[in-house]
Backbone as a printed PyTorch tensor [residue, N CA C, xyz], in Angstrom:
tensor([[[113.7530, 104.2750, 152.6460],
         [113.9500, 103.1790, 153.7660],
         [114.7740, 103.4110, 155.0020]],

        [[114.4120, 103.1440, 156.0910],
         [115.2590, 103.9180, 156.9780],
         [116.5570, 102.7640, 156.8630]],

        [[117.8260, 103.8670, 157.2150],
         [118.9090, 102.7540, 157.3050],
         [118.6650, 101.6450, 157.8910]],

        [[118.3330, 101.3520, 159.4510],
         [117.8530, 100.3560, 160.4300],
         [117.1000,  98.8850, 159.6810]],

        [[116.5120,  99.3590, 158.9220],
         [115.5640,  98.4920, 157.8210],
         [116.3130,  97.9280, 157.0280]],

        [[117.4610,  98.8970, 156.2510],
         [118.1460,  98.0430, 155.1870],
         [119.2180,  97.1910, 155.9730]],

        [[119.5090,  97.3680, 157.3560],
         [120.6220,  96.8050, 157.8180],
         [120.0460,  95.6780, 158.5450]],

        [[118.5890,  95.0730, 158.6920],
         [117.9380,  94.1120, 159.6360],
         [117.8590,  93.1850, 158.2270]],

        [[117.4130,  93.9860, 157.0510],
         [117.4930,  93.0950, 156.0570],
         [118.7710,  92.5460, 155.5000]],

        [[119.3350,  93.0220, 155.4190],
         [120.7770,  92.6290, 155.0670],
         [121.1590,  91.4000, 155.8520]],

        [[121.2440,  91.5170, 157.3340],
         [121.3240,  90.6090, 158.1540],
         [120.5330,  89.5420, 158.3330]],

        [[119.3440,  89.4170, 158.1360],
         [118.5800,  88.4070, 158.0420],
         [117.8380,  87.7780, 156.4840]],

        [[117.9420,  88.5630, 155.3420],
         [117.7290,  87.9890, 154.6360],
         [118.7160,  86.5640, 154.0570]],

        [[119.9750,  86.5880, 153.8350],
         [120.5440,  85.1570, 153.5590],
         [120.0590,  84.3980, 154.5110]],

        [[119.9370,  84.3260, 155.7940],
         [119.1570,  83.1300, 156.8660],
         [118.0120,  82.8680, 156.1120]],

        [[117.1860,  83.6220, 155.6770],
         [115.7420,  83.3350, 154.9450],
         [115.9760,  82.8120, 154.1980]],

        [[117.1970,  83.2650, 152.9110],
         [117.3340,  82.6200, 151.5600],
         [117.7730,  80.9680, 152.0280]],

        [[118.7200,  80.6080, 152.6110],
         [119.3900,  79.7780, 153.2520],
         [118.0980,  78.5060, 153.4600]],

        [[117.3740,  79.2230, 154.6270],
         [115.9980,  77.9980, 155.1050],
         [115.0170,  77.7000, 153.7700]],

        [[114.9450,  78.3850, 152.9420],
         [113.8590,  78.2710, 151.7780],
         [114.7440,  77.5340, 150.8920]],

        [[115.9750,  77.2530, 150.2730],
         [116.7750,  76.4630, 149.8590],
         [117.1480,  75.1770, 150.6020]],

        [[116.8830,  75.5230, 151.6680],
         [117.0980,  74.1200, 152.5070],
         [115.2400,  73.1150, 152.3480]],

        [[114.4830,  73.9160, 152.6860],
         [113.3110,  73.4900, 152.5730],
         [112.4440,  72.5950, 150.6590]],

        [[113.3670,  73.4280, 150.0670],
         [112.9980,  73.2550, 148.3630],
         [112.9990,  71.8120, 148.5210]],

        [[111.8700,  71.3920, 147.3870],
         [112.1000,  69.7550, 147.1540],
         [112.9850,  69.4950, 146.3940]],

        [[113.3100,  67.8280, 146.4120],
         [114.0470,  67.4400, 145.5330],
         [114.1770,  67.8380, 143.8630]],

        [[113.1250,  67.9440, 143.7650],
         [112.7250,  68.1770, 142.3720],
         [112.2330,  69.2920, 141.7940]],

        [[112.9020,  70.4390, 140.9480],
         [112.3270,  71.7470, 140.8140],
         [112.0910,  71.5150, 139.8220]],

        [[110.8130,  72.2330, 139.6120],
         [109.9110,  72.9230, 138.2360],
         [110.6500,  73.0680, 137.3970]],

        [[110.3100,  72.8970, 136.0680],
         [111.2580,  73.4080, 135.0630],
         [110.6920,  75.0350, 134.5030]],

        [[109.4120,  74.9050, 134.7180],
         [108.5900,  76.5000, 134.2530],
         [107.9370,  76.9980, 135.4420]],

        [[108.0820,  78.0510, 135.7370],
         [107.5470,  79.0440, 137.0730],
         [106.8110,  79.9780, 136.5480]],

        [[105.4070,  80.3100, 136.7000],
         [104.7820,  81.4670, 135.9750],
         [104.7630,  82.3820, 137.3000]],

        [[104.8680,  83.9520, 136.9880],
         [104.4010,  84.6240, 138.1660],
         [103.5410,  85.4650, 137.6600]],

        [[102.4100,  85.6840, 138.4790],
         [101.7990,  86.8680, 138.4070],
         [102.0600,  87.9850, 139.1700]],

        [[102.2630,  89.3160, 138.5710],
         [102.8600,  90.5670, 139.3630],
         [101.6420,  91.3970, 139.7230]],

        [[100.8920,  91.1650, 140.7410],
         [ 99.8210,  91.6970, 141.0620],
         [ 99.9570,  92.3320, 142.4680]],

        [[ 99.2110,  92.9310, 142.7370],
         [ 98.8640,  93.6240, 143.8490],
         [ 99.4210,  95.0540, 144.0950]],

        [[100.2240,  95.2360, 143.4330],
         [101.0890,  96.5460, 143.3400],
         [100.4080,  97.6970, 143.5560]],

        [[ 99.1760,  97.8600, 142.7040],
         [ 98.0970,  99.0140, 142.8940],
         [ 97.8420,  99.3200, 144.0310]],

        [[ 97.0030,  97.9290, 144.7310],
         [ 96.4730,  97.7460, 146.1720],
         [ 97.7540,  98.4500, 147.3340]],

        [[ 98.8260,  97.5880, 146.8840],
         [100.2110,  97.7440, 147.9190],
         [100.2000,  99.6710, 148.0080]],

        [[100.0970,  99.9810, 146.7930],
         [100.3820, 101.5780, 146.9550],
         [ 99.5640, 102.7020, 147.7550]],

        [[ 97.8930, 101.9760, 147.6010],
         [ 97.3550, 102.7940, 148.0200],
         [ 97.0990, 102.6430, 149.6000]],

        [[ 97.5960, 100.9920, 150.0530],
         [ 97.8550, 100.8670, 151.1600],
         [ 98.4210, 101.7970, 151.7950]],

        [[ 99.5690, 102.0860, 151.4420],
         [100.5990, 103.0090, 151.8460],
         [100.5740, 104.3530, 151.7000]],

        [[ 99.6600, 104.5150, 150.9780],
         [ 99.2670, 106.4090, 150.7010],
         [100.1270, 106.7690, 149.4920]],

        [[100.5040, 105.8160, 148.4750],
         [101.1200, 106.2810, 147.6190],
         [100.4130, 105.7350, 146.0800]],

        [[101.0290, 106.7030, 144.8910],
         [100.0370, 106.8340, 144.0870],
         [100.1550, 105.3440, 143.0690]],

        [[ 99.6800, 104.7960, 141.9790],
         [ 99.9430, 103.1730, 141.6120],
         [101.3700, 103.3250, 140.6050]],

        [[101.3320, 104.2220, 140.2660],
         [102.9570, 104.1140, 140.0450],
         [103.8080, 103.6880, 141.0120]],

        [[104.0500, 104.1500, 142.0220],
         [105.0910, 103.8630, 142.8680],
         [104.6950, 102.1160, 143.3210]],

        [[103.7270, 102.0370, 143.3630],
         [103.5470, 100.3890, 143.4710],
         [103.9520,  99.5690, 142.3920]],

        [[103.8740,  99.9400, 141.5820],
         [104.2750,  99.1560, 139.9590],
         [105.7780,  99.3000, 140.0710]],

        [[106.4050, 100.4720, 140.3180],
         [107.7720, 100.7200, 140.2860],
         [108.7470,  99.4330, 141.6730]],

        [[107.8370,  99.7190, 142.3920],
         [108.2340,  98.8680, 143.8690],
         [108.3730,  97.2860, 143.3840]],

        [[107.3660,  96.9800, 142.7340],
         [107.0070,  95.5060, 142.1290],
         [107.7690,  95.3350, 141.1620]],

        [[108.1720,  96.1590, 140.1050],
         [109.3310,  96.0470, 139.1360],
         [110.7420,  95.7880, 140.0520]],

        [[110.8510,  96.2010, 140.5690],
         [112.1070,  96.6060, 141.8400],
         [112.6340,  94.5320, 142.2170]],

        [[111.5150,  94.0870, 142.0860],
         [111.4090,  92.8740, 142.5110],
         [111.6140,  91.7790, 141.7270]],

        [[111.8740,  91.7900, 140.4190],
         [111.7460,  91.3290, 139.3540],
         [113.0440,  90.4570, 139.0170]],

        [[114.2190,  91.3640, 139.3500],
         [115.4610,  91.0030, 139.2060],
         [115.8930,  89.6920, 140.5340]],

        [[115.7720,  90.4410, 141.3880],
         [115.7140,  89.0700, 142.4380],
         [115.2150,  87.8650, 142.3220]],

        [[113.4770,  88.0450, 141.9670],
         [113.2740,  86.5860, 141.9040],
         [113.6330,  85.5350, 140.7100]],

        [[114.3340,  86.4240, 139.2810],
         [114.9900,  85.5220, 138.6750],
         [116.0640,  85.3750, 138.5790]],

        [[116.8450,  85.9910, 139.8500],
         [118.1360,  85.2400, 140.1870],
         [117.6690,  84.0790, 140.9480]],

        [[116.8570,  84.1780, 141.5080],
         [116.5250,  83.3430, 142.7380],
         [115.7950,  81.7920, 142.0350]],

        [[115.1240,  82.1730, 141.0780],
         [115.1150,  81.0500, 139.9800],
         [115.9190,  80.6010, 139.3030]],

        [[116.9300,  81.2120, 138.9420],
         [118.3710,  81.0480, 137.9880],
         [119.0590,  79.9430, 138.9850]],

        [[119.3110,  80.8060, 140.1380],
         [120.3990,  79.8970, 141.2210],
         [119.7220,  78.6720, 141.3640]],

        [[118.5360,  77.6820, 141.4050],
         [117.8820,  76.7210, 141.5300],
         [117.6080,  76.0390, 140.6380]],

        [[118.1850,  76.5570, 139.3430],
         [117.8070,  75.6380, 138.2040],
         [116.7840,  75.7000, 137.2240]],

        [[115.7390,  76.7290, 137.5750],
         [114.3660,  76.9460, 136.4500],
         [114.6360,  77.1130, 135.7470]],

        [[114.1640,  76.3260, 134.4310],
         [114.2790,  76.6500, 132.9150],
         [113.8990,  77.6180, 132.5850]],

        [[112.8620,  78.2710, 132.8150],
         [111.5980,  78.7470, 132.3850],
         [110.8890,  79.7010, 133.1610]],

        [[110.8280,  81.1490, 133.3860],
         [110.2690,  81.7860, 133.9030],
         [109.2460,  82.6330, 132.9480]],

        [[108.0820,  82.1730, 133.5100],
         [107.1920,  83.0960, 132.8550],
         [106.5690,  84.5640, 133.7730]],

        [[106.4050,  85.6570, 133.3160],
         [106.3880,  87.2310, 134.1040],
         [105.1690,  87.4740, 133.1960]],

        [[103.6810,  87.5360, 133.9580],
         [102.3150,  87.9950, 134.0080],
         [102.6320,  89.4440, 134.1540]],

        [[102.8910,  90.8050, 133.1560],
         [103.4330,  91.7740, 134.0320],
         [101.5500,  92.5670, 133.4830]],

        [[101.0080,  91.9510, 132.7560],
         [100.0870,  92.9240, 132.0650],
         [ 98.7020,  92.2290, 131.4640]],

        [[ 98.0330,  92.5530, 131.8700],
         [ 96.7340,  91.9030, 131.1270],
         [ 95.5900,  92.4740, 130.5320]],

        [[ 94.9980,  92.2170, 129.1680],
         [ 94.3630,  92.9570, 128.7710],
         [ 93.5030,  93.8950, 129.7720]],

        [[ 92.8470,  93.5640, 130.4230],
         [ 92.2170,  94.1410, 131.1460],
         [ 92.7500,  95.5970, 131.6560]],

        [[ 94.3030,  95.5530, 132.2020],
         [ 94.8450,  96.8800, 132.5150],
         [ 94.9010,  97.6160, 131.4330]],

        [[ 94.6220,  97.3670, 130.2920],
         [ 94.6520,  98.1320, 129.1310],
         [ 93.3940,  99.0500, 128.6990]],

        [[ 92.3440,  99.0400, 129.7910],
         [ 91.3720,  99.9700, 129.7620],
         [ 91.3200, 100.5290, 131.3060]],

        [[ 92.2500, 100.6400, 131.6890],
         [ 92.6460, 101.4990, 132.4600],
         [ 92.8090, 103.0910, 131.7870]],

        [[ 92.4910, 103.7850, 132.6700],
         [ 92.5900, 105.4660, 132.5060],
         [ 94.2600, 105.6820, 132.0520]],

        [[ 94.2680, 106.4310, 130.9210],
         [ 95.5760, 106.6850, 130.4530],
         [ 96.9550, 107.4840, 131.5130]],

        [[ 95.8900, 107.7100, 132.4390],
         [ 96.9130, 108.6420, 133.4450],
         [ 97.6180, 107.4580, 134.5360]],

        [[ 96.9040, 106.4670, 134.4760],
         [ 97.9400, 105.1460, 135.1450],
         [ 98.3870, 104.4720, 134.0640]],

        [[ 97.6400, 103.9970, 133.0820],
         [ 98.2410, 103.3570, 131.8590],
         [ 99.5220, 103.6990, 131.3060]],

        [[100.0910, 104.5990, 131.1520],
         [100.9970, 105.1030, 130.5170],
         [102.4000, 105.2800, 131.7290]],

        [[102.0740, 105.5330, 132.7280],
         [103.6810, 105.0470, 133.3540],
         [103.4280, 103.6050, 133.6780]],

        [[102.2450, 102.9340, 133.5620],
         [102.5750, 101.5820, 134.1130],
         [103.0470, 100.8190, 132.6770]],

        [[103.0340, 101.3440, 131.1030],
         [103.5680, 100.5980, 130.0000],
         [105.3080, 101.1910, 130.4530]],

        [[105.4040, 102.3650, 130.8480],
         [106.5260, 102.7280, 131.1400],
         [107.6100, 101.8000, 132.0160]],

        [[107.2350, 101.5270, 132.9740],
         [107.9480, 101.0420, 133.6820],
         [107.8410,  99.1850, 133.5240]],

        [[107.3230,  99.1680, 132.7920],
         [107.2970,  97.6180, 132.2900],
         [108.7240,  97.8590, 131.0330]],

        [[108.3660,  98.5380, 130.4840],
         [108.9960,  98.5550, 129.2910],
         [110.7170,  98.8780, 129.8950]],

        [[110.8960, 100.0620, 130.9820],
         [112.4010, 100.1560, 131.3510],
         [112.3180,  98.6960, 132.3870]],

        [[111.6040,  97.8400, 132.4320],
         [112.2400,  96.7600, 133.1920],
         [112.8060,  95.8520, 132.5480]],

        [[111.8750,  95.4260, 131.6460],
         [112.4210,  94.2800, 130.4690],
         [113.6960,  94.8650, 129.7030]],

        [[113.7660,  95.8550, 129.4180],
         [115.0440,  96.3290, 128.6350],
         [116.0890,  96.3110, 129.8300]],

        [[116.1250,  96.7220, 131.3260],
         [116.8840,  96.6610, 132.4070],
         [117.2070,  95.2550, 132.1620]],

        [[116.6740,  94.5280, 132.2090],
         [116.5790,  93.0950, 132.3170],
         [117.6560,  92.7510, 131.0090]],

        [[117.1760,  92.8180, 130.1480],
         [117.9070,  92.5860, 128.3690],
         [119.3610,  93.3540, 128.3730]],

        [[119.3990,  94.5310, 129.1500],
         [120.7180,  95.0840, 129.1130],
         [121.5620,  94.2870, 130.1080]],

        [[121.1090,  93.3200, 131.1300],
         [122.2310,  92.3210, 131.4020],
         [122.8750,  91.4020, 131.1120]],

        [[122.1220,  90.7240, 130.1760],
         [122.1740,  89.8980, 129.1440],
         [122.4940,  88.2890, 130.0080]],

        [[121.5940,  88.2880, 131.0650],
         [121.4310,  87.2610, 132.0030],
         [120.7990,  86.0090, 131.3060]],

        [[119.8280,  86.5710, 130.9330],
         [118.6220,  85.9210, 130.4520],
         [117.9600,  86.3990, 128.9810]],

        [[117.5710,  85.2090, 128.4890],
         [116.7450,  85.4870, 127.0370],
         [115.0860,  86.0350, 127.7260]],

        [[114.9980,  87.1280, 127.1490],
         [113.7750,  87.2850, 126.6660],
         [112.6180,  86.9820, 125.9910]],

        [[111.5050,  87.0510, 126.0060],
         [110.8120,  86.5420, 124.9600],
         [109.5430,  87.0940, 125.1800]],

        [[109.0100,  88.2300, 124.7830],
         [107.3160,  88.5630, 125.0660],
         [106.5100,  87.7270, 124.3570]],

        [[105.4610,  87.3990, 125.0800],
         [104.3610,  86.8250, 124.6510],
         [103.2720,  87.3290, 125.0390]],

        [[102.1090,  87.0980, 124.0020],
         [100.4480,  88.0470, 124.2060],
         [100.4760,  88.7410, 123.3410]],

        [[ 99.3660,  89.6600, 123.0610],
         [ 98.8630,  90.3990, 122.1930],
         [ 99.7360,  91.5450, 121.9500]],

        [[101.0430,  91.3920, 121.2600],
         [101.6670,  92.9850, 121.5200],
         [101.0550,  94.0690, 120.4950]],

        [[100.3210,  93.4720, 119.9300],
         [ 99.6360,  94.3270, 118.6360],
         [ 98.7930,  95.5310, 119.6070]],

        [[ 98.2180,  94.9390, 121.0280],
         [ 97.2130,  95.5860, 121.2970],
         [ 98.4730,  96.9290, 122.3510]],

        [[ 99.2350,  96.5850, 122.1840],
         [100.2860,  97.3590, 123.2160],
         [100.3410,  99.2940, 121.9900]],

        [[100.8080, 100.0120, 122.7800],
         [101.5010, 101.2690, 122.3940],
         [102.5000, 100.5430, 121.3040]],

        [[102.4010, 101.2880, 120.1220],
         [103.7060, 100.5420, 119.2620],
         [104.9870, 100.9630, 120.1350]],

        [[105.3570, 102.1580, 120.4020],
         [106.5890, 102.1760, 121.4100],
         [107.2130, 100.9140, 122.4410]],

        [[105.6870, 100.5960, 122.8410],
         [106.3370,  99.5260, 124.1400],
         [106.3540,  98.4030, 123.2100]],

        [[105.6930,  98.0740, 122.6880],
         [105.7160,  96.6900, 121.6680],
         [107.1550,  96.6760, 121.0990]],

        [[107.5510,  97.9780, 120.6430],
         [108.7150,  97.8440, 119.7790],
         [109.9510,  97.8770, 121.2290]],

        [[110.0190,  98.0530, 121.8110],
         [110.9240,  97.9910, 123.3260],
         [111.0150,  96.2980, 123.3130]],

        [[109.9140,  96.1440, 124.0350],
         [109.7170,  94.4640, 124.0510],
         [110.5860,  93.5260, 123.1530]],

        [[110.2170,  94.2510, 121.8670],
         [110.9830,  93.3710, 120.7140],
         [112.5860,  93.6140, 120.5910]],

        [[112.5520,  94.5970, 120.8730],
         [114.1620,  95.0340, 121.2430],
         [114.7830,  94.4100, 121.7830]],

        [[114.1920,  94.3560, 123.2030],
         [114.6870,  93.0040, 124.2940],
         [115.0290,  91.5170, 123.8630]],

        [[114.1340,  90.9490, 123.1820],
         [114.3080,  89.8700, 122.7830],
         [114.9840,  89.8040, 121.7550]],

        [[115.4010,  90.7770, 120.8890],
         [116.2700,  90.5710, 119.6600],
         [117.4820,  90.9930, 120.5570]],

        [[117.9770,  91.4830, 121.5540],
         [119.2420,  91.6900, 122.3670],
         [119.4950,  90.6300, 123.2430]],

        [[118.5060,  89.6430, 123.4500],
         [119.3010,  88.5470, 124.2780],
         [119.0240,  87.1140, 123.2170]],

        [[118.6540,  87.4390, 122.5110],
         [118.4800,  86.0410, 121.2080],
         [119.5160,  84.7110, 121.6100]],

        [[120.9170,  85.5520, 121.6740],
         [121.8720,  84.6420, 121.6750],
         [122.7410,  84.5970, 123.1420]],

        [[121.5160,  84.9830, 124.3080],
         [121.7040,  84.3900, 125.7410],
         [121.7420,  83.2170, 125.9920]],

        [[122.5070,  82.3210, 126.5720],
         [122.5870,  80.6860, 126.8430],
         [121.5640,  80.6430, 128.2150]],

        [[121.3870,  81.7180, 128.9590],
         [120.4710,  81.5290, 130.2790],
         [118.9440,  81.4230, 130.2340]],

        [[118.5130,  81.3870, 130.9020],
         [117.1520,  80.9550, 131.7750],
         [115.9560,  81.3190, 130.4400]],

        [[115.2810,  81.1300, 129.8510],
         [114.0660,  81.3840, 129.2650],
         [113.1220,  82.3950, 129.7990]],

        [[112.9720,  83.6180, 130.0320],
         [111.9120,  84.7880, 130.0850],
         [111.0290,  85.1830, 129.6710]],

        [[109.8710,  84.6470, 129.6760],
         [108.5750,  84.9560, 128.8070],
         [107.9850,  86.3410, 129.3530]],

        [[107.5870,  87.5040, 128.9140],
         [107.2480,  88.3300, 129.5010],
         [105.4730,  88.4950, 128.9160]],

        [[104.5960,  88.1650, 129.8180],
         [103.1880,  88.5480, 129.4300],
         [102.6750,  89.7350, 129.8700]]])
């Protein structure tokens, strides 16, 4: 990204965040669900491959969780993969599964939030399911917000 774009974001983003916080209702939901969708379409629109789109989407997970944590949300469910995605061609599915496993491992390594994989883990490749379970085990004793990974 061009340096001027980073500069603009660095200046404008705190103002945007403050505005959003001022407009938040008095009651905050206890549980928020987020479907991370559209990464592939975005990548295609900007002339990149789907893996680039999934990586860009994954890069937004931590800031999203930080905002949720900051306002006091107790549980966030991230819908990262549907069973329909498992029918995609291997050349597309393998990078996506790697990106998901890397993102979840990165969240676990930070030890800010408790990671809890949900869904049909038995449908995933064993290596992916094991990494998700390892993230859960590594954060079992963390007192932070619960992050369901679906």
